[in-house]
XYZ file of N, CA and C in Angstrom:
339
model
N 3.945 -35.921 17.220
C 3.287 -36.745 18.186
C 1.782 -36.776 17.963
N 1.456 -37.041 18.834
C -0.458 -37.140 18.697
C -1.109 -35.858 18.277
N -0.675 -35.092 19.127
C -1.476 -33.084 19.274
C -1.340 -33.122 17.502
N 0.097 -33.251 16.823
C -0.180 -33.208 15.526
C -0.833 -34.196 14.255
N -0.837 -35.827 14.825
C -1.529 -36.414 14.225
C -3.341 -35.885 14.316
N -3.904 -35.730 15.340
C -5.142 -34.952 15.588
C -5.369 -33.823 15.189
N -4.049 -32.943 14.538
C -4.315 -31.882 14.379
C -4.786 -31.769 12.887
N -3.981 -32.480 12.418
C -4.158 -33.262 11.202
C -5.240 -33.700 10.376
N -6.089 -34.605 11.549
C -7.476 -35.214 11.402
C -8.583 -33.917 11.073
N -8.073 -32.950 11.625
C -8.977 -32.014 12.443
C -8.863 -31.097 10.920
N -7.906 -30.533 10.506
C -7.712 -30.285 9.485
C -8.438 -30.577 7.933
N -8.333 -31.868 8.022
C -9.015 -32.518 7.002
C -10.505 -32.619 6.866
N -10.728 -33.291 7.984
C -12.311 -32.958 8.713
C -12.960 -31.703 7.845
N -12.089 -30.595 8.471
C -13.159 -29.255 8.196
C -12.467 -28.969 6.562
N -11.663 -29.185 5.863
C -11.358 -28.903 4.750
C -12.509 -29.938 4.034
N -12.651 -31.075 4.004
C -13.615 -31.744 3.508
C -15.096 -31.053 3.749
N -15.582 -30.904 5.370
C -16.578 -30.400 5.142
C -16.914 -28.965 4.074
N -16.247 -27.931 3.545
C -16.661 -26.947 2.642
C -16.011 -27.281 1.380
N -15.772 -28.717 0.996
C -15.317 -28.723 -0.432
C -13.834 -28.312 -0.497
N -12.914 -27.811 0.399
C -11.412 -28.092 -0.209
C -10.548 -28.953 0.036
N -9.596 -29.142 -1.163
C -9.160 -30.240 -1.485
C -7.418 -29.992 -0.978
N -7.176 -30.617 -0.018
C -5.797 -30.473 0.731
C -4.616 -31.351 -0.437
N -3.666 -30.275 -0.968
C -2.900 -31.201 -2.039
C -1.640 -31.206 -1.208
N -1.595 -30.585 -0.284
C 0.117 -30.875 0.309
C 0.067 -29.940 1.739
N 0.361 -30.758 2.371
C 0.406 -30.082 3.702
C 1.431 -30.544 4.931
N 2.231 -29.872 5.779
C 2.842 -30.407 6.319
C 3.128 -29.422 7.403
N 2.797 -30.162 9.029
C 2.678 -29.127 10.250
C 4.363 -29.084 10.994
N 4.634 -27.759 10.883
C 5.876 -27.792 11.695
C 5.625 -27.446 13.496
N 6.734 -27.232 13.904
C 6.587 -26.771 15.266
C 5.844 -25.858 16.081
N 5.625 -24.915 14.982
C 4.821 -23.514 15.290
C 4.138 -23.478 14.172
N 4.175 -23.525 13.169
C 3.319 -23.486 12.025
C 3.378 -24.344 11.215
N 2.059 -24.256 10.431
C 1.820 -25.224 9.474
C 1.726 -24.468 7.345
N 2.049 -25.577 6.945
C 2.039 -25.044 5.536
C 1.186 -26.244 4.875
N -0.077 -25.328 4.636
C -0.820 -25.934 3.317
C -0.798 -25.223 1.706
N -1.200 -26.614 0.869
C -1.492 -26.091 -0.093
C -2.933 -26.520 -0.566
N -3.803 -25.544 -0.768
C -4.870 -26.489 -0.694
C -5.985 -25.224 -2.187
N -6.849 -26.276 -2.549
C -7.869 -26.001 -3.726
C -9.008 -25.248 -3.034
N -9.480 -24.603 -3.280
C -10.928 -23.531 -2.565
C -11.628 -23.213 -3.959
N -12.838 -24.031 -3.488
C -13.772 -23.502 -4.556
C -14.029 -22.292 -4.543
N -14.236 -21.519 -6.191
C -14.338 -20.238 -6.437
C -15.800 -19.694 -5.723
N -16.694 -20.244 -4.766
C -17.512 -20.164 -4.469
C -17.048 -19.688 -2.944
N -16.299 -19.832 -2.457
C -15.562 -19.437 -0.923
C -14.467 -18.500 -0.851
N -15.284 -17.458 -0.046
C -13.946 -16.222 0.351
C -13.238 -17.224 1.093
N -12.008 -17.078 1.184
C -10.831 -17.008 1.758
C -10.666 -16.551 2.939
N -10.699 -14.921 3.482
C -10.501 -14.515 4.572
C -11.831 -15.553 5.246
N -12.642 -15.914 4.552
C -13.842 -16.415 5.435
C -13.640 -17.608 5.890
N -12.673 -18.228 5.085
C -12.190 -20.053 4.836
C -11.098 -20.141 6.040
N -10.465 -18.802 6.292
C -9.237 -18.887 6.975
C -10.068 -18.931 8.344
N -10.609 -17.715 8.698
C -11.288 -18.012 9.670
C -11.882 -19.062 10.586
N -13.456 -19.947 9.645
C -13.485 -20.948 9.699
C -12.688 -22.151 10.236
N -11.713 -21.921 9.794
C -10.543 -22.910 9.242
C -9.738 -22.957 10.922
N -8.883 -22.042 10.990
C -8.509 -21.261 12.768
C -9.738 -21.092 13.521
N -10.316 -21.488 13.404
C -11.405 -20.705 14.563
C -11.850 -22.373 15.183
N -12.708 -23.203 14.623
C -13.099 -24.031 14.628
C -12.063 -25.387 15.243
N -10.687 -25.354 14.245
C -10.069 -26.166 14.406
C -9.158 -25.998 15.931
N -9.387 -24.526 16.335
C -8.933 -24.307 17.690
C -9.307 -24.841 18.912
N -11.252 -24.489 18.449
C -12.000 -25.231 19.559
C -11.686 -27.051 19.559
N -11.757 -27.620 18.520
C -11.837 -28.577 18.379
C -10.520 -29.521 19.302
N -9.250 -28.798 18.945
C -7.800 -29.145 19.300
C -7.986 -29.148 20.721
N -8.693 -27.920 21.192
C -8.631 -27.760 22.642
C -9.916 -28.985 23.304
N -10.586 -29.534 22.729
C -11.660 -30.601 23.238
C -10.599 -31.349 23.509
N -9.583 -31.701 22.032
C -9.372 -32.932 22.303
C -7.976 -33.247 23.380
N -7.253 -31.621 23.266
C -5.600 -31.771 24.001
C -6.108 -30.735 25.618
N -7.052 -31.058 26.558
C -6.978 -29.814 27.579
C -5.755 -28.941 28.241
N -5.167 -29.965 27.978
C -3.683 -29.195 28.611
C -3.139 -28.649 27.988
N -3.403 -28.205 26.714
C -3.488 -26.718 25.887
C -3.420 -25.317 26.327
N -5.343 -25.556 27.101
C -5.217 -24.486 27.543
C -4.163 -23.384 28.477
N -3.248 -24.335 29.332
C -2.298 -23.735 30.117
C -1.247 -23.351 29.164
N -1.105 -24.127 27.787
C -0.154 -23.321 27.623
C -0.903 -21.955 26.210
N -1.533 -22.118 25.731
C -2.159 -21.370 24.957
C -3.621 -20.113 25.585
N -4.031 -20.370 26.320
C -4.639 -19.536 27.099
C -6.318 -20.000 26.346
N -6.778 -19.290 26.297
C -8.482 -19.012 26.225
C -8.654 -19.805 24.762
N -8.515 -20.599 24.255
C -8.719 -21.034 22.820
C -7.958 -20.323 21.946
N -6.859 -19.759 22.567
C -6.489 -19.580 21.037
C -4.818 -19.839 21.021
N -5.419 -20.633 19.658
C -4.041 -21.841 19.581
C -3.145 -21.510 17.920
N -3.975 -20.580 17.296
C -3.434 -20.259 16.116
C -3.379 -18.510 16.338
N -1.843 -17.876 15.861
C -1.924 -16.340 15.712
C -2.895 -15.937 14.605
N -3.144 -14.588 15.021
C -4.136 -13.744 14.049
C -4.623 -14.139 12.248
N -2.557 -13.936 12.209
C -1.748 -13.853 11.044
C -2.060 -15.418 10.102
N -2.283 -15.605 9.175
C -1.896 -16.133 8.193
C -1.578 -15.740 6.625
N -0.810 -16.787 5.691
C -0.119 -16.172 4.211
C -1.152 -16.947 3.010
N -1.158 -16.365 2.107
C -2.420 -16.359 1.374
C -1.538 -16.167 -0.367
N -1.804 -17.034 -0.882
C -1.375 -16.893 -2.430
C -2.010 -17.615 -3.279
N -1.761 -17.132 -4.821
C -2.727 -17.878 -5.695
C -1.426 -18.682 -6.496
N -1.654 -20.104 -6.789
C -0.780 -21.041 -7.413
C -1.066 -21.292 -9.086
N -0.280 -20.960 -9.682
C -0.331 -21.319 -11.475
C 0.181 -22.395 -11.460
N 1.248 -21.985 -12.811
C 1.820 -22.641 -13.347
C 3.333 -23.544 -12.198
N 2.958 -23.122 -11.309
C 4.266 -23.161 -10.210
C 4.202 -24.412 -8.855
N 2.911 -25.016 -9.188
C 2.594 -25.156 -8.354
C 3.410 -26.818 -7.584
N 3.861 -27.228 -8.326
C 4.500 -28.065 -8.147
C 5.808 -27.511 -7.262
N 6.093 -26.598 -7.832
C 7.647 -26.334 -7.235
C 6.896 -25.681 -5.665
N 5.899 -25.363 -5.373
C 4.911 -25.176 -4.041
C 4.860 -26.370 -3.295
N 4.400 -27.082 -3.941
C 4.315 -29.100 -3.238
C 5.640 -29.490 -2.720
N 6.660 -29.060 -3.432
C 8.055 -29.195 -2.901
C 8.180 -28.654 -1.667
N 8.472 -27.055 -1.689
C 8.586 -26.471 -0.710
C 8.142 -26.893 0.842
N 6.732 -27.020 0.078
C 6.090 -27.770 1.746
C 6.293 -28.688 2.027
N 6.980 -29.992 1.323
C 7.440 -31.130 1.618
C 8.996 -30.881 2.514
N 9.583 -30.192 1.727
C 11.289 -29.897 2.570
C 11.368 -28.887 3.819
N 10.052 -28.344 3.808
C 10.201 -27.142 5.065
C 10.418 -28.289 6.227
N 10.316 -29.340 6.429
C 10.497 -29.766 8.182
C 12.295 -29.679 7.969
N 12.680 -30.681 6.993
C 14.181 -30.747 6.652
C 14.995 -29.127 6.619
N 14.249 -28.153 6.092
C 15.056 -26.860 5.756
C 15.104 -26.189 7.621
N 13.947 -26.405 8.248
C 13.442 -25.702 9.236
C 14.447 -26.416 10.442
N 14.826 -27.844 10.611
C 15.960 -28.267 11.179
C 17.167 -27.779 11.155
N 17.753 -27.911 9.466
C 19.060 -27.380 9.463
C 19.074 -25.975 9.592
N 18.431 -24.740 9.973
C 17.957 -23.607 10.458
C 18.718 -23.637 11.866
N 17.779 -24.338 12.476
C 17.488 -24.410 14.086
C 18.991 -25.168 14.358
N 19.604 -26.019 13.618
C 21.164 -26.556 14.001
C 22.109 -25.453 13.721
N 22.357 -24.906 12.805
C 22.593 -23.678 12.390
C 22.655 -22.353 13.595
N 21.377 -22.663 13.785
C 21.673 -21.166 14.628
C 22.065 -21.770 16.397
N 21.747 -22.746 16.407
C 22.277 -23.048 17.754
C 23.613 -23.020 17.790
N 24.388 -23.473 16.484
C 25.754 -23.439 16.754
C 26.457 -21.801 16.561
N 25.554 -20.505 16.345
C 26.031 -19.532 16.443
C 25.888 -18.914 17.642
């Protein structure tokens, strides 16, 4: 819906502003999976930060009725996953393309158990 088309915007926004280059990304229900380029000039834990921190405030400008269900700004957990992509990276672009499809037949799956 919208919260994720904006979330989206919001995403890009701040990935553009420090130079990285979003090659595949796709937001599920609770989480999101990017794959994205970081210049060798940017920590990471610092990018992640940035990245959650900012895009929290921002989400919450734009969705207020957030706050009731997320509390004080914070709309992303602590936690995020962190890897370096070679030669593989394609079969990565996949992954994040089929996670909404894999993450359905999951959730049908376990409802019928």
């Amino acid at each position: 819906g919208q919260l994720r088309k904006d979330l989206g915007k919001i995403l890009r926004k701040l990935c553009e502003m420090k130079d990285v280059e979003i090659i595949e990304a796709h937001a599920m229900l609770d989480h999101i999976h990017m794959l994205v380029r970081v210049p060798p000039k940017i920590c990471i834990s610092s990018f992640m930060g940035y990245l959650k921190g900012r895009s929290a405030v921002l989400i919450h400008e734009q969705h207020a009725n957030l706050k009731y269900k997320y509390g004080n700004k914070s709309f992303w957990s602590k936690r995020y996953y962190v890897s370096t992509v070679g030669l593989n990276q394609k079969t990565n672009e996949k992954y994040i393309r089929e996670q909404e499809a894999d993450d359905r037949i999951r959730y049908i799956i376990s409802k019928r158990e």
